[in-house]
Tab-separated table of C-alpha atoms and ligand atoms in Angstrom:
chain	number	residue	atom	x	y	z
L	1	MET	CA	-255.491	-50.260	-180.945
L	2	LYS	CA	-251.789	-49.545	-180.664
L	3	LYS	CA	-249.882	-49.035	-183.908
L	4	VAL	CA	-246.687	-51.033	-183.761
L	5	ILE	CA	-244.067	-51.647	-186.438
L	6	LEU	CA	-241.758	-54.625	-186.617
L	7	THR	CA	-239.444	-55.379	-189.472
L	8	GLY	CA	-235.890	-56.472	-190.076
L	9	ASP	CA	-233.148	-57.756	-192.319
L	10	ARG	CA	-230.795	-60.698	-192.366
L	11	PRO	CA	-227.230	-59.613	-191.654
L	12	THR	CA	-225.621	-61.415	-194.575
L	13	GLY	CA	-224.096	-58.341	-196.199
L	14	ARG	CA	-224.207	-54.595	-196.420
L	15	LEU	CA	-227.547	-53.126	-197.467
L	16	HIS	CA	-227.848	-51.633	-200.945
L	17	ILE	CA	-230.048	-49.075	-202.654
L	18	GLY	CA	-232.417	-51.861	-203.735
L	19	HIS	CA	-233.169	-52.477	-200.043
L	20	TYR	CA	-233.351	-48.742	-199.560
L	21	ALA	CA	-235.843	-48.052	-202.359
L	22	GLY	CA	-237.872	-51.194	-201.640
L	23	SER	CA	-238.321	-50.803	-197.905
L	24	LEU	CA	-235.714	-48.980	-195.803
L	25	LYS	CA	-236.681	-45.499	-196.942
L	26	GLN	CA	-240.301	-46.171	-196.146
L	27	ARG	CA	-239.374	-47.197	-192.610
L	28	VAL	CA	-237.743	-43.852	-192.013
L	29	THR	CA	-240.820	-42.075	-193.387
L	30	MET	CA	-243.058	-44.144	-191.113
L	31	GLN	CA	-240.797	-43.454	-188.149
L	32	ASN	CA	-240.887	-39.720	-188.773
L	33	SER	CA	-244.641	-39.641	-189.375
L	34	ALA	CA	-245.147	-39.930	-185.582
L	35	GLU	CA	-248.165	-42.147	-186.314
L	36	PHE	CA	-246.740	-45.209	-184.600
L	37	ASP	CA	-246.633	-45.982	-180.901
L	38	GLU	CA	-243.692	-48.369	-181.032
L	39	ILE	CA	-241.149	-49.298	-183.701
L	40	TYR	CA	-238.908	-52.373	-183.627
L	41	ILE	CA	-236.192	-52.939	-186.200
L	42	MET	CA	-234.550	-56.330	-185.982
L	43	ILE	CA	-231.209	-57.600	-187.214
L	44	ALA	CA	-232.306	-61.143	-188.061
L	45	ASP	CA	-229.111	-63.033	-187.230
L	46	ALA	CA	-230.867	-66.252	-186.170
L	47	GLN	CA	-232.728	-66.320	-189.472
L	48	ALA	CA	-229.494	-65.613	-191.330
L	49	LEU	CA	-227.950	-68.642	-189.632
L	50	THR	CA	-230.668	-70.925	-191.035
L	51	ASP	CA	-228.738	-71.075	-194.289
L	52	ASN	CA	-225.322	-69.991	-193.014
L	53	ALA	CA	-224.803	-72.397	-190.151
L	54	ASP	CA	-221.266	-73.062	-191.370
L	55	ASN	CA	-220.354	-69.417	-191.656
L	56	PRO	CA	-221.018	-67.722	-188.318
L	57	GLN	CA	-218.217	-65.201	-188.831
L	58	LYS	CA	-220.037	-63.712	-191.808
L	59	ILE	CA	-223.155	-63.124	-189.732
L	60	ARG	CA	-221.131	-61.725	-186.849
L	61	ASP	CA	-219.277	-59.290	-189.116
L	62	ASN	CA	-222.467	-57.998	-190.627
L	63	ILE	CA	-224.231	-57.148	-187.353
L	64	ILE	CA	-222.373	-53.854	-187.158
L	65	ASN	CA	-222.623	-53.292	-190.928
L	66	VAL	CA	-226.401	-53.526	-190.827
L	67	ALA	CA	-226.627	-51.478	-187.624
L	68	LEU	CA	-224.567	-48.764	-189.356
L	69	ASP	CA	-226.800	-48.993	-192.424
L	70	TYR	CA	-229.874	-48.515	-190.216
L	71	LEU	CA	-228.477	-45.565	-188.329
L	72	SER	CA	-227.093	-43.923	-191.430
L	73	ILE	CA	-230.414	-43.906	-193.306
L	74	GLY	CA	-231.923	-41.988	-190.404
L	75	LEU	CA	-233.470	-44.602	-188.143
L	76	ASP	CA	-233.342	-42.814	-184.833
L	77	PRO	CA	-232.690	-44.961	-181.753
L	78	GLU	CA	-234.834	-42.544	-179.729
L	79	LYS	CA	-237.815	-43.504	-181.860
L	80	SER	CA	-236.969	-46.956	-183.205
L	81	THR	CA	-235.725	-49.861	-181.115
L	82	ILE	CA	-232.922	-51.534	-183.043
L	83	PHE	CA	-232.110	-55.010	-181.737
L	84	ILE	CA	-230.567	-58.378	-182.561
L	85	GLN	CA	-232.888	-61.364	-182.995
L	86	SER	CA	-230.841	-64.008	-181.147
L	87	MET	CA	-230.610	-61.790	-178.063
L	88	VAL	CA	-234.351	-62.272	-177.549
L	89	PRO	CA	-234.746	-65.942	-176.555
L	90	GLN	CA	-238.545	-65.642	-176.309
L	91	LEU	CA	-238.621	-65.642	-180.114
L	92	THR	CA	-237.263	-69.187	-180.187
L	93	GLU	CA	-239.756	-70.342	-177.603
L	94	LEU	CA	-242.645	-68.840	-179.517
L	95	THR	CA	-241.423	-70.454	-182.737
L	96	PHE	CA	-241.530	-73.859	-181.064
L	97	TYR	CA	-245.173	-73.405	-180.067
L	98	TYR	CA	-246.183	-72.115	-183.494
L	99	MET	CA	-244.604	-75.132	-185.163
L	100	ASN	CA	-247.576	-77.144	-183.942
L	101	LEU	CA	-249.950	-74.917	-185.867
L	102	VAL	CA	-248.373	-75.281	-189.313
L	103	THR	CA	-248.222	-78.317	-191.571
L	104	VAL	CA	-245.218	-79.440	-193.592
L	105	ALA	CA	-247.411	-79.236	-196.705
L	106	ARG	CA	-248.219	-75.593	-195.998
L	107	LEU	CA	-244.548	-74.710	-195.524
L	108	SER	CA	-243.647	-76.476	-198.757
L	109	ARG	CA	-245.996	-74.186	-200.661
L	110	ASN	CA	-244.306	-70.947	-199.537
L	111	PRO	CA	-243.122	-69.495	-202.869
L	112	THR	CA	-240.284	-67.405	-201.406
L	113	VAL	CA	-238.860	-70.393	-199.537
L	114	LYS	CA	-239.272	-72.529	-202.662
L	115	ALA	CA	-237.309	-70.032	-204.751
L	116	GLU	CA	-234.610	-69.725	-202.091
L	117	ILE	CA	-234.223	-73.513	-201.883
L	118	GLN	CA	-233.606	-73.556	-205.645
L	119	GLN	CA	-231.178	-70.635	-205.544
L	120	ARG	CA	-229.168	-72.297	-202.787
L	121	LYS	CA	-229.276	-75.693	-204.530
L	122	PHE	CA	-230.446	-77.341	-201.298
L	123	GLU	CA	-232.575	-79.889	-203.188
L	124	SER	CA	-232.903	-82.780	-200.750
L	125	SER	CA	-230.586	-81.361	-198.096
L	126	ILE	CA	-232.733	-78.514	-196.838
L	127	PRO	CA	-231.877	-77.595	-193.251
L	128	VAL	CA	-234.996	-77.932	-191.086
L	129	GLY	CA	-234.331	-74.512	-189.589
L	130	PHE	CA	-234.295	-72.932	-193.020
L	131	PHE	CA	-237.470	-74.711	-194.070
L	132	THR	CA	-239.269	-73.443	-190.994
L	133	TYR	CA	-238.014	-69.860	-190.957
L	134	PRO	CA	-241.418	-68.495	-191.987
L	135	ILE	CA	-242.678	-69.788	-188.627
L	136	SER	CA	-239.898	-68.045	-186.770
L	137	GLN	CA	-240.700	-64.913	-188.729
L	138	ALA	CA	-244.286	-65.155	-187.466
L	139	ALA	CA	-242.839	-65.326	-183.957
L	140	ASP	CA	-240.795	-62.168	-184.628
L	141	ILE	CA	-243.837	-60.264	-185.798
L	142	THR	CA	-246.279	-61.393	-183.125
L	143	ALA	CA	-243.884	-61.228	-180.166
L	144	PHE	CA	-243.861	-57.472	-180.613
L	145	GLY	CA	-247.569	-57.176	-181.248
L	146	ALA	CA	-246.804	-55.665	-184.640
L	147	SER	CA	-249.790	-54.228	-186.471
L	148	HIS	CA	-247.690	-53.030	-189.422
L	149	VAL	CA	-244.822	-54.842	-191.143
L	150	PRO	CA	-243.045	-52.756	-193.800
L	151	VAL	CA	-241.103	-55.140	-196.046
L	152	GLY	CA	-240.122	-55.762	-199.645
L	153	GLU	CA	-242.716	-57.529	-201.748
L	154	ASP	CA	-240.770	-60.826	-201.662
L	155	GLN	CA	-241.858	-61.055	-198.025
L	156	ARG	CA	-245.570	-61.195	-198.831
L	157	PRO	CA	-245.766	-65.019	-198.407
L	158	MET	CA	-244.230	-64.672	-194.924
L	159	LEU	CA	-246.912	-62.230	-193.917
L	160	GLU	CA	-249.637	-64.504	-195.257
L	161	GLN	CA	-248.251	-67.401	-193.303
L	162	CYS	CA	-247.987	-65.262	-190.189
L	163	ARG	CA	-251.598	-64.159	-190.500
L	164	GLU	CA	-252.692	-67.786	-190.766
L	165	ILE	CA	-250.769	-68.640	-187.606
L	166	VAL	CA	-252.327	-65.707	-185.758
L	167	ALA	CA	-255.822	-66.757	-186.853
L	168	LYS	CA	-255.217	-70.354	-185.852
L	169	PHE	CA	-253.642	-69.481	-182.515
L	170	ASN	CA	-256.461	-67.114	-181.601
L	171	SER	CA	-259.138	-69.591	-182.617
L	172	ILE	CA	-257.658	-72.394	-180.505
L	173	TYR	CA	-256.358	-70.486	-177.502
L	174	GLY	CA	-258.544	-67.381	-177.485
L	175	ASP	CA	-257.883	-63.865	-178.713
L	176	THR	CA	-254.240	-63.268	-177.834
L	177	LEU	CA	-252.153	-62.269	-180.851
L	178	ILE	CA	-252.375	-59.109	-182.949
L	179	MET	CA	-253.168	-59.609	-186.644
L	180	PRO	CA	-250.408	-57.866	-188.626
L	181	GLN	CA	-250.680	-56.228	-192.012
L	182	ILE	CA	-247.996	-55.891	-194.633
L	183	VAL	CA	-246.938	-52.397	-195.718
L	184	LEU	CA	-245.482	-52.282	-199.210
L	185	GLU	CA	-243.715	-49.464	-200.963
L	186	GLN	CA	-246.295	-47.917	-203.317
L	187	ASN	CA	-243.973	-47.209	-206.245
L	188	ARG	CA	-243.846	-50.495	-208.183
L	189	LYS	CA	-240.492	-49.705	-209.755
L	190	ALA	CA	-239.001	-49.040	-206.311
L	191	GLN	CA	-240.212	-52.436	-205.104
L	192	ARG	CA	-237.899	-54.219	-207.476
L	193	LEU	CA	-234.995	-52.038	-208.385
L	194	PRO	CA	-232.913	-53.839	-211.026
L	195	GLY	CA	-229.176	-54.293	-210.649
L	196	THR	CA	-226.787	-51.912	-212.411
L	197	ASP	CA	-226.458	-54.550	-215.156
L	198	GLY	CA	-230.204	-54.366	-215.813
L	199	LYS	CA	-230.722	-57.858	-214.361
L	200	ALA	CA	-233.836	-58.582	-212.398
L	201	LYS	CA	-232.620	-57.807	-208.913
L	202	MET	CA	-229.634	-56.377	-207.110
L	203	SER	CA	-227.680	-59.247	-205.702
L	204	LYS	CA	-224.423	-59.356	-203.876
L	205	SER	CA	-223.381	-62.562	-205.622
L	206	ILE	CA	-223.837	-61.033	-209.096
L	207	GLY	CA	-221.990	-57.865	-208.042
L	208	ASN	CA	-224.545	-55.482	-209.558
L	209	CYS	CA	-225.336	-53.468	-206.422
L	210	ILE	CA	-224.830	-49.907	-205.328
L	211	TYR	CA	-224.314	-50.059	-201.575
L	212	LEU	CA	-225.479	-47.434	-199.105
L	213	SER	CA	-221.883	-47.418	-197.859
L	214	ASP	CA	-220.289	-46.891	-201.301
L	215	THR	CA	-218.125	-43.795	-201.701
L	216	LYS	CA	-219.103	-41.036	-204.086
L	217	GLU	CA	-216.464	-42.304	-206.522
L	218	GLU	CA	-217.741	-45.886	-206.370
L	219	VAL	CA	-221.296	-44.757	-207.038
L	220	TYR	CA	-220.131	-42.623	-209.970
L	221	ARG	CA	-218.171	-45.495	-211.466
L	222	LYS	CA	-221.094	-47.916	-211.117
L	223	VAL	CA	-223.528	-45.450	-212.664
L	224	MET	CA	-221.210	-44.743	-215.589
L	225	SER	CA	-221.042	-48.472	-216.390
L	226	MET	CA	-224.773	-49.043	-216.066
L	227	TYR	CA	-226.802	-51.003	-218.576
L	228	THR	CA	-228.832	-48.736	-220.868
L	229	ASP	CA	-230.191	-49.458	-224.331
L	230	PRO	CA	-227.755	-51.687	-226.256
L	231	ASP	CA	-229.111	-50.392	-229.588
L	232	HIS	CA	-228.478	-46.757	-228.678
L	233	ILE	CA	-225.011	-46.608	-230.175
L	234	LYS	CA	-224.588	-43.139	-231.640
L	235	ILE	CA	-225.900	-40.150	-229.728
L	236	SER	CA	-228.192	-39.379	-232.648
L	237	ASP	CA	-229.808	-42.850	-232.510
L	238	PRO	CA	-233.272	-43.042	-230.999
L	239	GLY	CA	-233.109	-44.710	-227.577
L	240	LYS	CA	-235.366	-46.959	-225.530
L	241	VAL	CA	-236.464	-45.797	-222.099
L	242	GLU	CA	-238.301	-48.957	-221.029
L	243	GLY	CA	-235.890	-51.495	-219.572
L	244	ASN	CA	-233.162	-48.846	-219.536
L	245	THR	CA	-231.703	-49.047	-216.047
L	246	VAL	CA	-230.723	-45.390	-215.888
L	247	PHE	CA	-234.307	-44.330	-216.530
L	248	THR	CA	-235.693	-46.911	-214.123
L	249	TYR	CA	-233.467	-45.450	-211.402
L	250	LEU	CA	-234.477	-41.923	-212.387
L	251	ASP	CA	-238.133	-42.968	-212.104
L	252	VAL	CA	-237.435	-44.064	-208.554
L	253	PHE	CA	-235.015	-41.433	-207.292
L	254	SER	CA	-235.347	-38.211	-209.280
L	255	LYS	CA	-237.412	-35.326	-207.950
L	256	PRO	CA	-238.737	-32.318	-209.891
L	257	GLU	CA	-236.212	-29.975	-208.239
L	258	HIS	CA	-233.290	-32.061	-209.480
L	259	PHE	CA	-233.898	-30.699	-212.972
L	260	SER	CA	-233.436	-27.052	-212.040
L	261	MET	CA	-230.434	-28.073	-209.913
L	262	PHE	CA	-228.562	-30.285	-212.373
L	263	LEU	CA	-230.240	-30.251	-215.773
L	264	PRO	CA	-232.046	-26.926	-216.227
L	265	GLU	CA	-232.405	-27.407	-219.985
L	266	TYR	CA	-235.154	-29.989	-219.262
L	267	ASP	CA	-238.407	-29.249	-217.458
L	268	ASN	CA	-238.907	-32.695	-216.048
L	269	LEU	CA	-238.293	-36.416	-216.473
L	270	ASP	CA	-240.847	-36.706	-219.274
L	271	SER	CA	-239.078	-34.159	-221.439
L	272	LEU	CA	-235.749	-35.913	-220.799
L	273	LYS	CA	-237.301	-39.245	-221.825
L	274	ASP	CA	-238.846	-37.687	-224.947
L	275	HIS	CA	-235.475	-36.393	-226.056
L	276	TYR	CA	-233.827	-39.766	-225.449
L	277	ARG	CA	-236.522	-41.525	-227.477
L	278	ARG	CA	-236.183	-39.037	-230.354
L	279	GLY	CA	-232.403	-39.390	-230.436
L	280	GLY	CA	-229.723	-36.795	-229.841
L	281	LEU	CA	-229.292	-37.420	-226.120
L	282	GLY	CA	-226.228	-39.380	-225.075
L	283	ASP	CA	-225.914	-41.942	-222.283
L	284	VAL	CA	-223.102	-40.044	-220.582
L	285	LYS	CA	-225.376	-37.086	-219.983
L	286	ILE	CA	-228.200	-39.082	-218.424
L	287	LYS	CA	-225.723	-41.077	-216.366
L	288	LYS	CA	-224.069	-37.946	-215.000
L	289	PHE	CA	-227.507	-36.657	-214.095
L	290	LEU	CA	-228.369	-39.923	-212.318
L	291	ALA	CA	-225.085	-39.857	-210.415
L	292	ALA	CA	-225.938	-36.349	-209.164
L	293	VAL	CA	-229.468	-37.427	-208.225
L	294	LEU	CA	-228.211	-40.455	-206.284
L	295	GLU	CA	-225.621	-38.298	-204.555
L	296	GLU	CA	-228.412	-36.086	-203.198
L	297	GLU	CA	-229.894	-39.156	-201.546
L	298	LEU	CA	-226.657	-40.834	-200.508
L	299	ALA	CA	-224.528	-37.925	-199.254
L	300	PRO	CA	-226.543	-37.391	-196.025
L	301	ILE	CA	-226.527	-41.172	-195.458
L	302	ARG	CA	-222.750	-41.217	-195.853
L	303	ARG	CA	-222.341	-38.323	-193.428
L	304	ARG	CA	-224.374	-40.041	-190.721
L	305	ARG	CA	-222.456	-43.270	-191.337
L	306	ALA	CA	-219.126	-41.507	-190.850
L	307	TYR	CA	-220.391	-40.122	-187.535
L	308	TYR	CA	-221.395	-43.554	-186.219
L	309	GLU	CA	-218.306	-45.256	-187.645
L	310	ASN	CA	-216.243	-42.902	-185.567
L	311	ASN	CA	-218.407	-43.710	-182.525
L	312	LEU	CA	-218.641	-47.501	-182.621
L	313	PRO	CA	-218.979	-47.841	-178.820
L	314	LEU	CA	-222.127	-45.709	-179.164
L	315	VAL	CA	-223.468	-48.149	-181.780
L	316	MET	CA	-222.837	-51.023	-179.357
L	317	GLU	CA	-224.712	-49.151	-176.628
L	318	ILE	CA	-227.641	-48.519	-178.962
L	319	LEU	CA	-227.805	-52.235	-179.784
L	320	LYS	CA	-227.517	-53.305	-176.151
L	321	THR	CA	-230.257	-50.939	-175.039
L	322	GLY	CA	-232.413	-52.046	-177.972
L	323	CYS	CA	-231.976	-55.730	-177.120
L	324	LYS	CA	-233.033	-55.121	-173.505
L	325	LYS	CA	-236.133	-53.218	-174.565
L	326	ALA	CA	-237.013	-55.862	-177.130
L	327	GLU	CA	-236.620	-58.672	-174.642
L	328	LYS	CA	-238.909	-56.929	-172.214
L	329	LYS	CA	-241.620	-56.501	-174.803
L	330	ALA	CA	-241.336	-60.090	-176.076
L	331	GLY	CA	-241.416	-61.308	-172.471
L	332	GLN	CA	-244.771	-59.611	-171.954
L	333	THR	CA	-246.209	-61.321	-175.027
L	334	LEU	CA	-244.843	-64.687	-173.911
L	335	GLU	CA	-246.633	-64.316	-170.580
L	336	LYS	CA	-249.911	-63.870	-172.429
L	337	VAL	CA	-249.130	-66.757	-174.769
L	338	ARG	CA	-248.271	-69.129	-171.933
L	339	LYS	CA	-251.440	-68.233	-170.140
L	340	ALA	CA	-253.555	-68.731	-173.261
L	341	MET	CA	-251.840	-72.101	-173.903
L	342	LYS	CA	-252.331	-73.177	-170.288
L	343	ILE	CA	-248.609	-73.618	-169.685
L	344	ASN	CA	-248.349	-70.935	-167.002
L	345	TYR	CA	-248.166	-73.559	-164.267
L	346	PHE	CA	-246.688	-71.488	-161.504
L	347	ASP	CA	-248.609	-68.247	-162.009
L	348	ASP	CA	-250.970	-69.326	-159.246
L	349	ASN	CA	-251.732	-72.510	-157.339
L	350	SER	CA	-254.449	-73.748	-159.665
L	351	LEU	CA	-252.373	-76.763	-160.664
L	352	LEU	CA	-252.762	-78.203	-157.166
C	401	LIG	N1	-236.958	-62.320	-193.903
C	401	LIG	C1	-236.435	-60.990	-193.726
C	401	LIG	C2	-235.285	-60.818	-194.745
C	401	LIG	O1	-234.930	-61.752	-195.400
C	401	LIG	C3	-235.906	-60.707	-192.350
C	401	LIG	C4	-236.913	-60.890	-191.267
C	401	LIG	C5	-236.837	-61.802	-190.239
C	401	LIG	C6	-238.108	-60.160	-191.074
C	401	LIG	N2	-237.917	-61.664	-189.431
C	401	LIG	C7	-238.705	-60.691	-189.899
C	401	LIG	C8	-238.750	-59.121	-191.780
C	401	LIG	C9	-239.928	-60.204	-189.442
C	401	LIG	C10	-239.963	-58.668	-191.302
C	401	LIG	C11	-240.556	-59.203	-190.149
C	401	LIG	O2	-234.722	-59.760	-194.860
């Protein structure tokens, strides 16, 4: 069986290092593993509009931001097809057919949608499109015949719902759709990188994010003001490592070689943690180390971004080519779907 990746992000803002640690980095690794036959990376503008119908300019502005984020982390348009959801009308058609296979009760149980409805204070004014976006997400995944869907762990309910739709479709209409599997980042801490304030999750509205597009100075400033251990007041005080954002980030981003490069007086992260716990290690020192570690990761991303920012017409071309390729692939799936659903009336003369 072909190995196909599909994944994507809503273009509601620039992507941050929480996205990067939780999923984006893994996509690049998967892309470069050469294990996959086809890779589709989607800018989910139609999904973003399900709760931003009154703010189309925001979505429009972020198409290029997200495309730049993708290209700058090392997604290679030669290997990965980057495209925009709304440019592939087959996805909408497929969504409409899948709607018949899902109950309102089932949608109401989706925990991610439930949480989002609360966050957005929709209460009784939930847009229908928003409520049904898990169905459209199933259309995204299956239209490309995706076998693998690398996403953050908050997307697990979407994948479950998609798998149910695939099973139901295939049982009614015959074996047509590919059953996808979720691919999660293995490192649990990377799955849910806290914000710089130590709060549960990085979130644009709280303003606790480090963006992939931040300058070196911005990253440094954000790291220096990071939440650590509030009881670690004097350098000589013993400090807590658990729940200390700097150490959580070091768990996710530091590599053994970073110690010989930036902090040769420590052998590894464990010896740094031991010293912090004992007391005698100040926050400024661990923060400076973290800033250097993050810079190792972010500097190449920034360089690639600068290249594409100076070549925006090239970015447009990449998107246009990607959309065409994506539409072709989705069109092929829709042909199969229509046939399976017996709505391919003009394929031959059998209607007569
Ligand atoms: N729901 C995803 C997000 O919020 C975006 C998305 C839309 C997606 N369709 C998808 C992800 C299909 C994976 C597969 O970022």
